[in-house]
């Protein structure tokens, strides 16, 4: 079976899309936190946003790596 070559040309765009989407989800969760009276829901949403912040850090590092890779080409 023939393997496809590693095509990284649009990785930066894909990562940026994911970053934007994650930020939107964080903002929506913050709105829900403000509107809800349920402590469990608030706690769960805050934990989820913490995980999203960690993911954003990773995606930002990855986008820098990809941009550096593109400059080498």
PDB file of C-alpha atoms in Angstrom:
ATOM      1  CA  UNK A   1       0.000   0.000   0.000  1.00  0.00           C
ATOM      2  CA  UNK A   2       1.331   3.427  -0.962  1.00  0.00           C
ATOM      3  CA  UNK A   3       1.616   5.954   1.865  1.00  0.00           C
ATOM      4  CA  UNK A   4       0.548   9.540   1.417  1.00  0.00           C
ATOM      5  CA  UNK A   5       3.305  12.094   1.911  1.00  0.00           C
ATOM      6  CA  UNK A   6       3.149  14.337   4.974  1.00  0.00           C
ATOM      7  CA  UNK A   7       1.237  17.366   3.657  1.00  0.00           C
ATOM      8  CA  UNK A   8       1.578  20.104   6.256  1.00  0.00           C
ATOM      9  CA  UNK A   9       0.720  23.042   4.001  1.00  0.00           C
ATOM     10  CA  UNK A  10      -2.576  23.875   5.689  1.00  0.00           C
ATOM     11  CA  UNK A  11      -1.754  22.840   9.257  1.00  0.00           C
ATOM     12  CA  UNK A  12      -1.377  26.442  10.450  1.00  0.00           C
ATOM     13  CA  UNK A  13      -4.835  27.286   9.115  1.00  0.00           C
ATOM     14  CA  UNK A  14      -6.371  24.185  10.698  1.00  0.00           C
ATOM     15  CA  UNK A  15      -4.769  24.908  14.050  1.00  0.00           C
ATOM     16  CA  UNK A  16      -5.876  28.549  13.910  1.00  0.00           C
ATOM     17  CA  UNK A  17      -9.440  27.403  13.157  1.00  0.00           C
ATOM     18  CA  UNK A  18      -9.314  25.131  16.213  1.00  0.00           C
ATOM     19  CA  UNK A  19      -7.952  27.957  18.372  1.00  0.00           C
ATOM     20  CA  UNK A  20     -10.767  30.271  17.278  1.00  0.00           C
ATOM     21  CA  UNK A  21     -13.388  27.579  17.865  1.00  0.00           C
ATOM     22  CA  UNK A  22     -12.010  26.807  21.329  1.00  0.00           C
ATOM     23  CA  UNK A  23     -12.071  30.491  22.292  1.00  0.00           C
ATOM     24  CA  UNK A  24     -15.695  30.746  21.131  1.00  0.00           C
ATOM     25  CA  UNK A  25     -16.600  27.728  23.262  1.00  0.00           C
ATOM     26  CA  UNK A  26     -14.850  29.256  26.269  1.00  0.00           C
ATOM     27  CA  UNK A  27     -16.797  32.489  25.856  1.00  0.00           C
ATOM     28  CA  UNK A  28     -20.088  30.606  25.571  1.00  0.00           C
ATOM     29  CA  UNK A  29     -19.246  28.627  28.694  1.00  0.00           C
ATOM     30  CA  UNK A  30     -18.457  31.860  30.570  1.00  0.00           C
ATOM     31  CA  UNK A  31     -21.886  33.202  29.595  1.00  0.00           C
ATOM     32  CA  UNK A  32     -23.508  30.007  30.848  1.00  0.00           C
ATOM     33  CA  UNK A  33     -21.555  30.227  34.117  1.00  0.00           C
ATOM     34  CA  UNK A  34     -22.942  33.721  34.683  1.00  0.00           C
ATOM     35  CA  UNK A  35     -26.516  32.669  33.904  1.00  0.00           C
ATOM     36  CA  UNK A  36     -26.783  29.382  35.771  1.00  0.00           C
ATOM     37  CA  UNK A  37     -27.596  28.976  39.437  1.00  0.00           C
ATOM     38  CA  UNK A  38     -26.556  25.323  39.556  1.00  0.00           C
ATOM     39  CA  UNK A  39     -23.231  24.984  41.414  1.00  0.00           C
ATOM     40  CA  UNK A  40     -22.371  21.660  39.751  1.00  0.00           C
ATOM     41  CA  UNK A  41     -22.882  23.113  36.279  1.00  0.00           C
ATOM     42  CA  UNK A  42     -20.728  26.112  37.172  1.00  0.00           C
ATOM     43  CA  UNK A  43     -17.986  23.891  38.553  1.00  0.00           C
ATOM     44  CA  UNK A  44     -18.083  21.593  35.513  1.00  0.00           C
ATOM     45  CA  UNK A  45     -17.950  24.508  33.071  1.00  0.00           C
ATOM     46  CA  UNK A  46     -15.055  26.118  34.940  1.00  0.00           C
ATOM     47  CA  UNK A  47     -13.122  22.841  34.860  1.00  0.00           C
ATOM     48  CA  UNK A  48     -13.847  22.461  31.171  1.00  0.00           C
ATOM     49  CA  UNK A  49     -12.593  25.979  30.480  1.00  0.00           C
ATOM     50  CA  UNK A  50      -9.391  25.202  32.394  1.00  0.00           C
ATOM     51  CA  UNK A  51      -8.835  22.212  30.108  1.00  0.00           C
ATOM     52  CA  UNK A  52      -9.544  24.450  27.122  1.00  0.00           C
ATOM     53  CA  UNK A  53      -6.916  26.949  28.339  1.00  0.00           C
ATOM     54  CA  UNK A  54      -4.386  24.124  28.525  1.00  0.00           C
ATOM     55  CA  UNK A  55      -5.365  22.994  25.033  1.00  0.00           C
ATOM     56  CA  UNK A  56      -4.993  26.556  23.735  1.00  0.00           C
ATOM     57  CA  UNK A  57      -1.458  26.720  25.111  1.00  0.00           C
ATOM     58  CA  UNK A  58      -0.624  23.498  23.297  1.00  0.00           C
ATOM     59  CA  UNK A  59      -2.211  24.657  20.048  1.00  0.00           C
ATOM     60  CA  UNK A  60      -0.357  27.975  20.204  1.00  0.00           C
ATOM     61  CA  UNK A  61       2.934  26.131  20.648  1.00  0.00           C
ATOM     62  CA  UNK A  62       2.034  23.822  17.793  1.00  0.00           C
ATOM     63  CA  UNK A  63       1.174  26.715  15.486  1.00  0.00           C
ATOM     64  CA  UNK A  64       4.586  28.259  16.203  1.00  0.00           C
ATOM     65  CA  UNK A  65       6.266  24.948  15.343  1.00  0.00           C
ATOM     66  CA  UNK A  66       4.281  24.682  12.127  1.00  0.00           C
ATOM     67  CA  UNK A  67       5.051  28.265  11.150  1.00  0.00           C
ATOM     68  CA  UNK A  68       8.755  27.618  11.752  1.00  0.00           C
ATOM     69  CA  UNK A  69       8.523  24.475   9.617  1.00  0.00           C
ATOM     70  CA  UNK A  70       6.875  26.442   6.798  1.00  0.00           C
ATOM     71  CA  UNK A  71       9.675  29.020   6.892  1.00  0.00           C
ATOM     72  CA  UNK A  72      12.231  26.246   6.351  1.00  0.00           C
ATOM     73  CA  UNK A  73      10.547  25.176   3.126  1.00  0.00           C
TER      74      UNK A  73
END
